[in-house]
């Protein structure tokens, strides 16, 4: 039986009663898509998904996208493994962000499938940047509506992408020297093309400044918006087990992989889909 169980007040829902690898029923796929738009983060448990199945599920949301800094799996260039080995201390994605906003056309959705998970810890937090936009005062909305963010892959505030990635030994990281070349301007408040709802599209990790403003001038507001959009009431938390698949909407959410499981291995498969110009 197909079920949708919300995870928290602002976003997130667990979908039960479907086996995605063999799901052919078009009506159920439409309901899944509706749930994706309504809840922004959808979670499926116990999904046996080989890489070819993950590609097929991803195709329901959009065309596959390349990630510039990590090599794909053998035979599946669009899927890469997010790995943290037991002896490592740094993790991948351990800061609030929406995926690859430094690209001119970032992916509308990310699919993350858990292969190996720690006994406890290693959850992922999500926040609704749509709820965060809705909660702004009228004056602040007017201000952010007029702003354009300059987004960069350099991870300036995080000490640089090369420094961060070279510490993640379990992943096939490459080409971090080109990080500074990936820069894109996007509206700080973007309109979702399918729901028509506005959401904040700015992050401490990727937005280095606002267009026509200096970094110094931009930084305080970027910091404020980052803190605002990750207030507890705008978040939900996904606990992983092998076979869990989560699909999130990068157009109206941020996520943060919690790094609290040193001494245990975590291995996930990640696919992004649906390159789209934020408007
Ligand atoms: C990511 O930021 O894409 C990784 C999230 C995670 O590993 O939980």
mmCIF file of C-alpha atoms and ligand atoms in Angstrom:
data_model
loop_
_atom_site.group_PDB
_atom_site.id
_atom_site.type_symbol
_atom_site.label_atom_id
_atom_site.label_comp_id
_atom_site.label_asym_id
_atom_site.label_seq_id
_atom_site.Cartn_x
_atom_site.Cartn_y
_atom_site.Cartn_z
ATOM 1 C CA UNK A 1 0.000 0.000 0.000
ATOM 2 C CA UNK A 2 1.406 3.401 -1.086
ATOM 3 C CA UNK A 3 1.837 5.663 1.970
ATOM 4 C CA UNK A 4 3.225 9.172 2.569
ATOM 5 C CA UNK A 5 4.255 9.990 6.138
ATOM 6 C CA UNK A 6 5.547 13.514 6.843
ATOM 7 C CA UNK A 7 8.853 13.687 8.751
ATOM 8 C CA UNK A 8 8.565 17.182 10.214
ATOM 9 C CA UNK A 9 6.522 20.379 9.999
ATOM 10 C CA UNK A 10 8.420 22.162 7.233
ATOM 11 C CA UNK A 11 9.600 19.423 4.875
ATOM 12 C CA UNK A 12 10.373 15.753 4.362
ATOM 13 C CA UNK A 13 8.192 12.664 3.948
ATOM 14 C CA UNK A 14 8.769 8.962 4.030
ATOM 15 C CA UNK A 15 7.116 7.042 1.202
ATOM 16 C CA UNK A 16 6.183 3.430 1.866
ATOM 17 C CA UNK A 17 4.767 0.555 -0.121
ATOM 18 C CA UNK A 18 6.875 0.885 -3.294
ATOM 19 C CA UNK A 19 9.786 -1.070 -4.747
ATOM 20 C CA UNK A 20 11.361 1.490 -7.068
ATOM 21 C CA UNK A 21 13.547 -0.951 -9.036
ATOM 22 C CA UNK A 22 10.475 -2.665 -10.496
ATOM 23 C CA UNK A 23 7.876 0.121 -10.307
ATOM 24 C CA UNK A 24 6.173 0.522 -13.685
ATOM 25 C CA UNK A 25 2.817 2.037 -12.685
ATOM 26 C CA UNK A 26 2.639 5.580 -14.127
ATOM 27 C CA UNK A 27 0.053 6.801 -11.642
ATOM 28 C CA UNK A 28 2.294 5.842 -8.703
ATOM 29 C CA UNK A 29 5.228 7.668 -10.321
ATOM 30 C CA UNK A 30 3.014 10.744 -10.639
ATOM 31 C CA UNK A 31 2.095 10.490 -6.957
ATOM 32 C CA UNK A 32 5.789 10.212 -6.080
ATOM 33 C CA UNK A 33 6.482 13.325 -8.129
ATOM 34 C CA UNK A 34 3.629 15.153 -6.400
ATOM 35 C CA UNK A 35 5.068 14.128 -3.002
ATOM 36 C CA UNK A 36 8.505 15.380 -4.127
ATOM 37 C CA UNK A 37 7.032 18.809 -4.951
ATOM 38 C CA UNK A 38 4.930 18.956 -1.761
ATOM 39 C CA UNK A 39 7.543 17.706 0.725
ATOM 40 C CA UNK A 40 10.856 18.631 -1.036
ATOM 41 C CA UNK A 41 12.684 15.634 0.530
ATOM 42 C CA UNK A 42 11.313 12.113 0.019
ATOM 43 C CA UNK A 43 12.694 9.002 1.679
ATOM 44 C CA UNK A 44 12.230 5.365 0.606
ATOM 45 C CA UNK A 45 13.337 2.470 2.820
ATOM 46 C CA UNK A 46 14.733 -0.957 1.887
ATOM 47 C CA UNK A 47 15.293 -0.230 -1.792
ATOM 48 C CA UNK A 48 17.509 -2.784 -3.552
ATOM 49 C CA UNK A 49 18.923 -0.535 -6.252
ATOM 50 C CA UNK A 50 21.863 -1.541 -8.434
ATOM 51 C CA UNK A 51 23.471 1.451 -10.236
ATOM 52 C CA UNK A 52 21.347 0.843 -13.364
ATOM 53 C CA UNK A 53 18.190 1.027 -11.224
ATOM 54 C CA UNK A 54 19.398 4.249 -9.608
ATOM 55 C CA UNK A 55 19.918 5.701 -13.098
ATOM 56 C CA UNK A 56 16.371 4.663 -14.057
ATOM 57 C CA UNK A 57 14.842 6.168 -10.915
ATOM 58 C CA UNK A 58 16.870 9.355 -11.488
ATOM 59 C CA UNK A 59 15.568 9.608 -15.067
ATOM 60 C CA UNK A 60 12.067 10.036 -13.618
ATOM 61 C CA UNK A 61 13.231 13.397 -12.226
ATOM 62 C CA UNK A 62 15.573 14.625 -14.971
ATOM 63 C CA UNK A 63 18.603 14.023 -17.185
ATOM 64 C CA UNK A 64 21.760 12.954 -15.298
ATOM 65 C CA UNK A 65 24.396 15.593 -14.447
ATOM 66 C CA UNK A 66 28.174 15.290 -13.997
ATOM 67 C CA UNK A 67 29.828 16.269 -10.724
ATOM 68 C CA UNK A 68 33.099 18.052 -11.558
ATOM 69 C CA UNK A 69 35.299 16.971 -8.637
ATOM 70 C CA UNK A 70 34.777 13.243 -8.059
ATOM 71 C CA UNK A 71 35.197 10.416 -10.582
ATOM 72 C CA UNK A 72 32.072 8.392 -11.329
ATOM 73 C CA UNK A 73 31.670 4.648 -10.804
ATOM 74 C CA UNK A 74 33.033 2.275 -13.415
ATOM 75 C CA UNK A 75 30.435 2.144 -16.200
ATOM 76 C CA UNK A 76 28.265 4.785 -14.467
ATOM 77 C CA UNK A 77 29.982 8.157 -14.920
ATOM 78 C CA UNK A 78 27.098 10.116 -13.380
ATOM 79 C CA UNK A 79 27.031 8.156 -10.102
ATOM 80 C CA UNK A 80 29.807 8.549 -7.566
ATOM 81 C CA UNK A 81 30.324 7.058 -4.145
ATOM 82 C CA UNK A 82 30.363 9.285 -1.091
ATOM 83 C CA UNK A 83 32.657 7.384 1.265
ATOM 84 C CA UNK A 84 34.037 8.082 4.693
ATOM 85 C CA UNK A 85 36.383 5.357 5.890
ATOM 86 C CA UNK A 86 36.555 4.354 9.564
ATOM 87 C CA UNK A 87 39.965 5.995 9.983
ATOM 88 C CA UNK A 88 38.948 9.306 8.367
ATOM 89 C CA UNK A 89 37.754 12.380 10.201
ATOM 90 C CA UNK A 90 36.602 14.673 7.337
ATOM 91 C CA UNK A 91 33.345 13.990 5.541
ATOM 92 C CA UNK A 92 31.819 15.081 2.227
ATOM 93 C CA UNK A 93 28.916 17.530 2.309
ATOM 94 C CA UNK A 94 29.361 18.434 5.972
ATOM 95 C CA UNK A 95 28.189 22.021 5.611
ATOM 96 C CA UNK A 96 24.819 23.582 4.762
ATOM 97 C CA UNK A 97 24.407 23.886 0.998
ATOM 98 C CA UNK A 98 22.267 23.199 -2.038
ATOM 99 C CA UNK A 99 24.174 21.077 -4.579
ATOM 100 C CA UNK A 100 26.621 22.689 -7.025
ATOM 101 C CA UNK A 101 25.069 26.170 -7.054
ATOM 102 C CA UNK A 102 28.336 27.359 -8.653
ATOM 103 C CA UNK A 103 27.194 25.766 -11.949
ATOM 104 C CA UNK A 104 25.209 27.885 -14.432
ATOM 105 C CA UNK A 105 22.580 25.140 -14.452
ATOM 106 C CA UNK A 106 22.599 23.279 -11.121
ATOM 107 C CA UNK A 107 20.736 19.959 -10.776
ATOM 108 C CA UNK A 108 17.126 20.184 -9.662
ATOM 109 C CA UNK A 109 17.346 16.945 -7.652
ATOM 110 C CA UNK A 110 19.887 14.738 -5.905
ATOM 111 C CA UNK A 111 19.403 11.024 -5.236
ATOM 112 C CA UNK A 112 21.427 9.485 -2.403
ATOM 113 C CA UNK A 113 21.276 5.722 -1.849
ATOM 114 C CA UNK A 114 22.796 4.213 1.297
ATOM 115 C CA UNK A 115 25.010 1.158 0.803
ATOM 116 C CA UNK A 116 26.894 0.936 4.134
ATOM 117 C CA UNK A 117 25.916 2.965 7.187
ATOM 118 C CA UNK A 118 27.300 3.362 10.702
ATOM 119 C CA UNK A 119 25.417 1.700 13.569
ATOM 120 C CA UNK A 120 24.466 5.194 14.750
ATOM 121 C CA UNK A 121 25.210 8.725 13.543
ATOM 122 C CA UNK A 122 25.825 9.823 9.929
ATOM 123 C CA UNK A 123 22.326 11.285 9.542
ATOM 124 C CA UNK A 124 21.661 14.095 7.071
ATOM 125 C CA UNK A 125 19.888 17.313 8.006
ATOM 126 C CA UNK A 126 17.667 19.126 5.503
ATOM 127 C CA UNK A 127 16.170 22.581 5.663
ATOM 128 C CA UNK A 128 13.324 24.186 3.753
ATOM 129 C CA UNK A 129 14.578 27.374 2.118
ATOM 130 C CA UNK A 130 10.986 27.873 0.949
ATOM 131 C CA UNK A 131 9.669 28.008 4.533
ATOM 132 C CA UNK A 132 12.600 30.271 5.369
ATOM 133 C CA UNK A 133 11.709 32.675 2.546
ATOM 134 C CA UNK A 134 8.029 32.699 3.595
ATOM 135 C CA UNK A 135 9.028 33.610 7.169
ATOM 136 C CA UNK A 136 10.991 36.732 6.153
ATOM 137 C CA UNK A 137 9.584 40.171 6.895
ATOM 138 C CA UNK A 138 8.207 42.112 3.929
ATOM 139 C CA UNK A 139 11.177 44.482 4.028
ATOM 140 C CA UNK A 140 13.738 41.669 4.015
ATOM 141 C CA UNK A 141 11.875 39.900 1.201
ATOM 142 C CA UNK A 142 11.998 43.080 -0.896
ATOM 143 C CA UNK A 143 15.739 43.298 -0.275
ATOM 144 C CA UNK A 144 16.569 39.666 -1.125
ATOM 145 C CA UNK A 145 14.253 39.740 -4.151
ATOM 146 C CA UNK A 146 16.580 42.336 -5.658
ATOM 147 C CA UNK A 147 19.839 40.486 -4.928
ATOM 148 C CA UNK A 148 21.913 38.232 -7.154
ATOM 149 C CA UNK A 149 24.406 35.862 -5.512
ATOM 150 C CA UNK A 150 27.863 35.090 -6.921
ATOM 151 C CA UNK A 151 28.390 31.394 -6.189
ATOM 152 C CA UNK A 152 31.794 29.743 -6.362
ATOM 153 C CA UNK A 153 33.151 26.206 -5.999
ATOM 154 C CA UNK A 154 36.231 27.470 -4.187
ATOM 155 C CA UNK A 155 34.661 26.921 -0.726
ATOM 156 C CA UNK A 156 36.452 30.038 0.472
ATOM 157 C CA UNK A 157 34.908 30.134 3.920
ATOM 158 C CA UNK A 158 35.606 26.432 4.399
ATOM 159 C CA UNK A 159 39.373 26.730 3.896
ATOM 160 C CA UNK A 160 39.343 25.819 0.192
ATOM 161 C CA UNK A 161 38.068 22.836 -1.748
ATOM 162 C CA UNK A 162 41.529 21.307 -2.303
ATOM 163 C CA UNK A 163 42.255 21.322 1.435
ATOM 164 C CA UNK A 164 38.881 19.816 2.241
ATOM 165 C CA UNK A 165 38.868 17.144 -0.456
ATOM 166 C CA UNK A 166 42.431 15.944 -0.028
ATOM 167 C CA UNK A 167 41.435 14.780 3.443
ATOM 168 C CA UNK A 168 38.678 12.512 2.169
ATOM 169 C CA UNK A 169 40.766 9.495 1.213
ATOM 170 C CA UNK A 170 37.929 7.058 0.516
ATOM 171 C CA UNK A 171 36.697 8.992 -2.522
ATOM 172 C CA UNK A 172 38.071 9.315 -6.055
ATOM 173 C CA UNK A 173 38.536 13.095 -5.877
ATOM 174 C CA UNK A 174 40.092 14.895 -8.861
ATOM 175 C CA UNK A 175 40.484 18.304 -10.445
ATOM 176 C CA UNK A 176 40.018 20.431 -7.329
ATOM 177 C CA UNK A 177 42.561 22.944 -8.713
ATOM 178 C CA UNK A 178 39.902 24.136 -11.172
ATOM 179 C CA UNK A 179 37.440 24.928 -8.342
ATOM 180 C CA UNK A 180 37.904 28.705 -8.660
ATOM 181 C CA UNK A 181 36.786 28.554 -12.304
ATOM 182 C CA UNK A 182 33.310 27.361 -11.387
ATOM 183 C CA UNK A 183 31.376 30.526 -10.665
ATOM 184 C CA UNK A 184 27.739 31.349 -11.395
ATOM 185 C CA UNK A 185 25.343 34.194 -10.645
ATOM 186 C CA UNK A 186 21.872 33.221 -9.441
ATOM 187 C CA UNK A 187 18.946 35.070 -7.831
ATOM 188 C CA UNK A 188 19.120 34.975 -4.026
ATOM 189 C CA UNK A 189 15.371 34.302 -4.007
ATOM 190 C CA UNK A 190 14.504 31.905 -6.820
ATOM 191 C CA UNK A 191 11.070 30.875 -8.074
ATOM 192 C CA UNK A 192 10.379 27.155 -8.285
ATOM 193 C CA UNK A 193 9.383 26.450 -11.910
ATOM 194 C CA UNK A 194 6.871 23.742 -10.945
ATOM 195 C CA UNK A 195 5.244 25.081 -7.755
ATOM 196 C CA UNK A 196 5.638 28.821 -8.400
ATOM 197 C CA UNK A 197 6.824 29.212 -4.768
ATOM 198 C CA UNK A 198 9.843 31.326 -3.878
ATOM 199 C CA UNK A 199 12.793 30.010 -1.881
ATOM 200 C CA UNK A 200 16.118 31.372 -0.681
ATOM 201 C CA UNK A 201 19.059 30.304 -2.844
ATOM 202 C CA UNK A 202 22.138 31.471 -0.986
ATOM 203 C CA UNK A 203 24.636 29.632 1.223
ATOM 204 C CA UNK A 204 27.608 30.349 3.402
ATOM 205 C CA UNK A 205 29.562 27.557 1.653
ATOM 206 C CA UNK A 206 29.076 28.654 -1.961
ATOM 207 C CA UNK A 207 27.870 32.288 -2.119
ATOM 208 C CA UNK A 208 30.969 34.469 -1.901
ATOM 209 C CA UNK A 209 29.223 37.826 -2.346
ATOM 210 C CA UNK A 210 26.255 39.598 -3.859
ATOM 211 C CA UNK A 211 26.593 41.010 -7.381
ATOM 212 C CA UNK A 212 27.744 44.669 -7.407
ATOM 213 C CA UNK A 213 28.784 44.420 -3.738
ATOM 214 C CA UNK A 214 32.106 43.605 -2.066
ATOM 215 C CA UNK A 215 32.678 40.412 -0.064
ATOM 216 C CA UNK A 216 32.923 42.487 3.128
ATOM 217 C CA UNK A 217 29.586 44.161 2.456
ATOM 218 C CA UNK A 218 27.890 40.876 1.520
ATOM 219 C CA UNK A 219 29.208 38.641 4.275
ATOM 220 C CA UNK A 220 26.998 39.796 7.208
ATOM 221 C CA UNK A 221 23.768 39.285 5.258
ATOM 222 C CA UNK A 222 24.925 35.910 3.863
ATOM 223 C CA UNK A 223 25.661 34.841 7.443
ATOM 224 C CA UNK A 224 22.273 36.053 8.667
ATOM 225 C CA UNK A 225 20.396 34.323 5.839
ATOM 226 C CA UNK A 226 22.334 31.095 6.449
ATOM 227 C CA UNK A 227 21.447 31.106 10.144
ATOM 228 C CA UNK A 228 17.824 32.023 9.394
ATOM 229 C CA UNK A 229 17.204 29.318 6.797
ATOM 230 C CA UNK A 230 18.527 26.542 9.039
ATOM 231 C CA UNK A 231 16.433 27.406 12.094
ATOM 232 C CA UNK A 232 15.283 24.133 13.714
ATOM 233 C CA UNK A 233 11.647 24.619 12.706
ATOM 234 C CA UNK A 234 12.641 24.665 9.016
ATOM 235 C CA UNK A 235 14.536 21.358 9.211
ATOM 236 C CA UNK A 236 14.078 17.606 9.175
ATOM 237 C CA UNK A 237 16.577 14.817 9.749
ATOM 238 C CA UNK A 238 17.026 11.620 7.752
ATOM 239 C CA UNK A 239 18.410 8.561 9.498
ATOM 240 C CA UNK A 240 19.991 6.130 7.037
ATOM 241 C CA UNK A 241 20.105 2.347 6.854
ATOM 242 C CA UNK A 242 21.413 0.231 3.959
ATOM 243 C CA UNK A 243 18.825 0.505 1.174
ATOM 244 C CA UNK A 244 17.494 3.943 2.158
ATOM 245 C CA UNK A 245 17.068 6.236 -0.858
ATOM 246 C CA UNK A 246 16.485 9.954 -0.352
ATOM 247 C CA UNK A 247 15.601 12.322 -3.200
ATOM 248 C CA UNK A 248 15.763 16.045 -2.481
ATOM 249 C CA UNK A 249 14.751 19.149 -4.381
ATOM 250 C CA UNK A 250 17.791 21.428 -4.628
ATOM 251 C CA UNK A 251 15.578 24.342 -5.709
ATOM 252 C CA UNK A 252 14.010 24.777 -2.271
ATOM 253 C CA UNK A 253 16.206 22.927 0.264
ATOM 254 C CA UNK A 254 19.657 22.798 1.769
ATOM 255 C CA UNK A 255 21.318 19.804 3.407
ATOM 256 C CA UNK A 256 24.191 19.066 5.772
ATOM 257 C CA UNK A 257 25.785 15.636 6.302
ATOM 258 C CA UNK A 258 26.448 15.237 10.041
ATOM 259 C CA UNK A 259 30.011 14.112 10.776
ATOM 260 C CA UNK A 260 29.482 12.270 14.067
ATOM 261 C CA UNK A 261 30.503 8.660 13.355
ATOM 262 C CA UNK A 262 34.319 8.544 13.475
ATOM 263 C CA UNK A 263 35.587 4.957 13.596
ATOM 264 C CA UNK A 264 32.825 3.600 11.336
ATOM 265 C CA UNK A 265 32.496 3.403 7.548
ATOM 266 C CA UNK A 266 29.704 5.107 5.605
ATOM 267 C CA UNK A 267 29.228 4.549 1.856
ATOM 268 C CA UNK A 268 26.490 6.091 -0.286
ATOM 269 C CA UNK A 269 25.806 6.377 -4.035
ATOM 270 C CA UNK A 270 24.969 9.818 -5.297
ATOM 271 C CA UNK A 271 23.356 10.950 -8.541
ATOM 272 C CA UNK A 272 22.236 14.437 -9.532
ATOM 273 C CA UNK A 273 19.694 15.118 -12.281
ATOM 274 C CA UNK A 274 17.876 17.880 -14.144
ATOM 275 C CA UNK A 275 20.242 20.760 -14.960
ATOM 276 C CA UNK A 276 18.134 23.921 -14.748
ATOM 277 C CA UNK A 277 18.756 27.676 -14.792
ATOM 278 C CA UNK A 278 17.535 29.202 -11.471
ATOM 279 C CA UNK A 279 15.088 32.053 -12.176
HETATM 280 C C1 LIG B 1 26.000 15.568 -0.168
HETATM 281 O O1 LIG B 1 26.176 16.711 0.289
HETATM 282 O O2 LIG B 1 25.632 15.401 -1.327
HETATM 283 C C2 LIG B 1 26.219 14.352 0.730
HETATM 284 C C3 LIG B 1 25.151 14.198 1.752
HETATM 285 C C4 LIG B 1 25.364 13.004 2.647
HETATM 286 O O3 LIG B 1 26.334 12.249 2.483
HETATM 287 O O4 LIG B 1 24.538 12.791 3.547
#
